[in-house]
């Protein structure tokens, strides 16, 4: 009986290897992960950069003019952006720019990757805008909150009372203090964008790391799943460590003395 169970288990494992892809045959997963990162990393970095460029000035204006109608309108739009699902925004952009206007591709990525940079960037335009819209909506809220704290601070009022202009006081005293909480949120948002690329890559059929994870789960390809999770975890740790370093550089209060004194 034990021998029959052993034979049956060996046959079942052999059948699973033949059905569940090449990685069950002990082929290396690393090269395929590296090939998928060629899509996921540019998507994440471009989306993050565009979101920061949009969110920082908009969040500042929303706080600076919070009593005006356009300040309230910007705050309301950011709340709406947080509530809308990312896949719905992606489908809306595909409907408008790909199906109706026909100015951008609906999805996919060139097989030769970045051999033609213009074509590759065109393929990533709608995914990047989709992720950046969702990320910037969240960042606007944090930038607005941090700016409101600075605008109501005593040190800013003292600087203004001593003769500094509003721009000068914000540049010398307010900007660094407002940047400290925002930097930590930027690290979280960057890590979330990298981990959440699976949704956007599925909508736009991009051959990235998220799509690879979905395919591995569907095919029970455990080496693929483990490889993607290891890379994702390592990336999140690196992003968090980098955010901590930037915070210490920006805020002197977070720096530890070299001689072992108090932080």
mmCIF file of N, CA, C and O in Angstrom, residues 56 99 162 189 218 225 247:
data_model
loop_
_atom_site.group_PDB
_atom_site.id
_atom_site.type_symbol
_atom_site.label_atom_id
_atom_site.label_comp_id
_atom_site.label_asym_id
_atom_site.label_seq_id
_atom_site.Cartn_x
_atom_site.Cartn_y
_atom_site.Cartn_z
ATOM 1 N N UNK A 56 2.298 68.134 -5.007
ATOM 2 C CA UNK A 56 2.935 69.123 -4.132
ATOM 3 C C UNK A 56 2.396 70.530 -4.372
ATOM 4 O O UNK A 56 1.933 71.185 -3.419
ATOM 5 N N UNK A 99 -10.139 54.172 -27.398
ATOM 6 C CA UNK A 99 -11.254 53.715 -28.226
ATOM 7 C C UNK A 99 -11.928 54.844 -28.993
ATOM 8 O O UNK A 99 -12.301 54.671 -30.160
ATOM 9 N N UNK A 162 8.822 89.538 12.175
ATOM 10 C CA UNK A 162 10.166 90.110 12.128
ATOM 11 C C UNK A 162 10.506 90.706 10.767
ATOM 12 O O UNK A 162 11.630 91.161 10.562
ATOM 13 N N UNK A 189 3.726 55.514 -0.262
ATOM 14 C CA UNK A 189 3.026 55.542 -1.542
ATOM 15 C C UNK A 189 3.844 54.866 -2.645
ATOM 16 O O UNK A 189 3.283 54.161 -3.494
ATOM 17 N N UNK A 218 -2.379 31.485 -10.513
ATOM 18 C CA UNK A 218 -3.360 30.716 -11.277
ATOM 19 C C UNK A 218 -2.829 29.336 -11.655
ATOM 20 O O UNK A 218 -3.585 28.370 -11.717
ATOM 21 N N UNK A 225 5.834 32.476 -7.476
ATOM 22 C CA UNK A 225 5.208 33.219 -6.383
ATOM 23 C C UNK A 225 6.251 33.614 -5.339
ATOM 24 O O UNK A 225 6.302 34.768 -4.888
ATOM 25 N N UNK A 247 14.540 61.569 5.573
ATOM 26 C CA UNK A 247 13.982 62.295 6.714
ATOM 27 C C UNK A 247 15.059 62.806 7.648
ATOM 28 O O UNK A 247 14.987 63.930 8.151
#
